[in-house]
């Protein structure tokens, strides 16, 4: 089977199990399954934001009294998430280089 259409590294095919190969060939990724699902989600995307918007409007007084703290916590969490992502990427990259060197 040719799995290059999924954008994988050519060496990946040898690492996949039989079940993983079968899911890729026969599962939801064939026949535009992902595209169909994404179009369905995008068609109803506004429904996902209504509950969050209602919650914010109901708690505007809380948001006004603790707005600065909320913004600082959000900014700090973004920085921590970015640092964790970079460190994880660097660790995995280093481990893959060591594995390829063997």
GROMACS .gro file of C-alpha atoms in nm:
model
  102
    1UNK     CA    1   0.000   0.000   0.000
    2UNK     CA    2   0.114   0.352  -0.076
    3UNK     CA    3   0.063   0.590   0.215
    4UNK     CA    4   0.243   0.890   0.064
    5UNK     CA    5  -0.092   1.061   0.007
    6UNK     CA    6  -0.124   1.105   0.385
    7UNK     CA    7   0.191   1.318   0.396
    8UNK     CA    8   0.392   1.076   0.606
    9UNK     CA    9   0.763   1.026   0.595
   10UNK     CA   10   0.841   0.730   0.365
   11UNK     CA   11   1.006   0.545   0.653
   12UNK     CA   12   0.685   0.560   0.857
   13UNK     CA   13   0.511   0.288   0.658
   14UNK     CA   14   0.756   0.029   0.790
   15UNK     CA   15   0.680   0.136   1.148
   16UNK     CA   16   0.300   0.112   1.123
   17UNK     CA   17   0.119  -0.192   1.256
   18UNK     CA   18  -0.124  -0.386   1.040
   19UNK     CA   19  -0.419  -0.231   1.222
   20UNK     CA   20  -0.288   0.123   1.170
   21UNK     CA   21  -0.235   0.056   0.800
   22UNK     CA   22  -0.587  -0.085   0.772
   23UNK     CA   23  -0.743   0.218   0.945
   24UNK     CA   24  -0.554   0.454   0.714
   25UNK     CA   25  -0.660   0.260   0.405
   26UNK     CA   26  -1.021   0.182   0.504
   27UNK     CA   27  -1.106   0.420   0.786
   28UNK     CA   28  -1.241   0.773   0.807
   29UNK     CA   29  -0.953   0.926   0.608
   30UNK     CA   30  -1.058   0.768   0.280
   31UNK     CA   31  -1.317   0.914   0.042
   32UNK     CA   32  -1.293   1.267   0.187
   33UNK     CA   33  -1.416   1.159   0.531
   34UNK     CA   34  -1.223   1.432   0.710
   35UNK     CA   35  -1.346   1.696   0.465
   36UNK     CA   36  -1.707   1.586   0.512
   37UNK     CA   37  -1.679   1.594   0.891
   38UNK     CA   38  -1.506   1.932   0.892
   39UNK     CA   39  -1.772   2.086   0.666
   40UNK     CA   40  -2.039   1.961   0.906
   41UNK     CA   41  -1.861   2.115   1.203
   42UNK     CA   42  -1.799   2.442   1.023
   43UNK     CA   43  -2.164   2.467   0.923
   44UNK     CA   44  -2.265   2.467   1.291
   45UNK     CA   45  -1.961   2.643   1.437
   46UNK     CA   46  -2.160   2.937   1.571
   47UNK     CA   47  -2.357   2.702   1.798
   48UNK     CA   48  -2.035   2.611   1.978
   49UNK     CA   49  -1.971   2.973   2.077
   50UNK     CA   50  -2.319   3.067   2.202
   51UNK     CA   51  -2.287   2.900   2.547
   52UNK     CA   52  -1.948   3.063   2.606
   53UNK     CA   53  -2.083   3.403   2.505
   54UNK     CA   54  -2.385   3.368   2.734
   55UNK     CA   55  -2.157   3.271   3.023
   56UNK     CA   56  -1.937   3.577   2.971
   57UNK     CA   57  -2.237   3.811   2.958
   58UNK     CA   58  -2.381   3.660   3.277
   59UNK     CA   59  -2.055   3.719   3.464
   60UNK     CA   60  -1.961   4.067   3.340
   61UNK     CA   61  -1.934   4.203   3.696
   62UNK     CA   62  -1.686   3.930   3.785
   63UNK     CA   63  -1.494   3.998   3.466
   64UNK     CA   64  -1.481   4.370   3.547
   65UNK     CA   65  -1.352   4.315   3.902
   66UNK     CA   66  -1.092   4.050   3.813
   67UNK     CA   67  -1.019   4.140   3.450
   68UNK     CA   68  -0.650   4.227   3.498
   69UNK     CA   69  -0.578   3.907   3.688
   70UNK     CA   70  -0.759   3.700   3.424
   71UNK     CA   71  -0.559   3.864   3.144
   72UNK     CA   72  -0.231   3.805   3.330
   73UNK     CA   73  -0.314   3.440   3.393
   74UNK     CA   74  -0.411   3.391   3.029
   75UNK     CA   75  -0.087   3.552   2.909
   76UNK     CA   76   0.120   3.344   3.151
   77UNK     CA   77  -0.054   3.023   3.041
   78UNK     CA   78   0.021   3.104   2.676
   79UNK     CA   79   0.389   3.155   2.756
   80UNK     CA   80   0.406   2.832   2.960
   81UNK     CA   81   0.231   2.639   2.682
   82UNK     CA   82   0.470   2.774   2.419
   83UNK     CA   83   0.771   2.687   2.634
   84UNK     CA   84   0.641   2.336   2.698
   85UNK     CA   85   0.581   2.288   2.326
   86UNK     CA   86   0.930   2.407   2.233
   87UNK     CA   87   1.097   2.194   2.499
   88UNK     CA   88   0.897   1.886   2.398
   89UNK     CA   89   0.981   1.938   2.032
   90UNK     CA   90   1.351   1.980   2.109
   91UNK     CA   91   1.354   1.669   2.329
   92UNK     CA   92   1.178   1.455   2.070
   93UNK     CA   93   1.401   1.591   1.795
   94UNK     CA   94   1.711   1.506   1.997
   95UNK     CA   95   1.582   1.157   2.073
   96UNK     CA   96   1.501   1.092   1.706
   97UNK     CA   97   1.849   1.207   1.602
   98UNK     CA   98   2.004   0.969   1.855
   99UNK     CA   99   1.784   0.685   1.731
  100UNK     CA  100   1.875   0.756   1.366
  101UNK     CA  101   2.245   0.763   1.457
  102UNK     CA  102   2.230   0.404   1.578
   0.00000   0.00000   0.00000
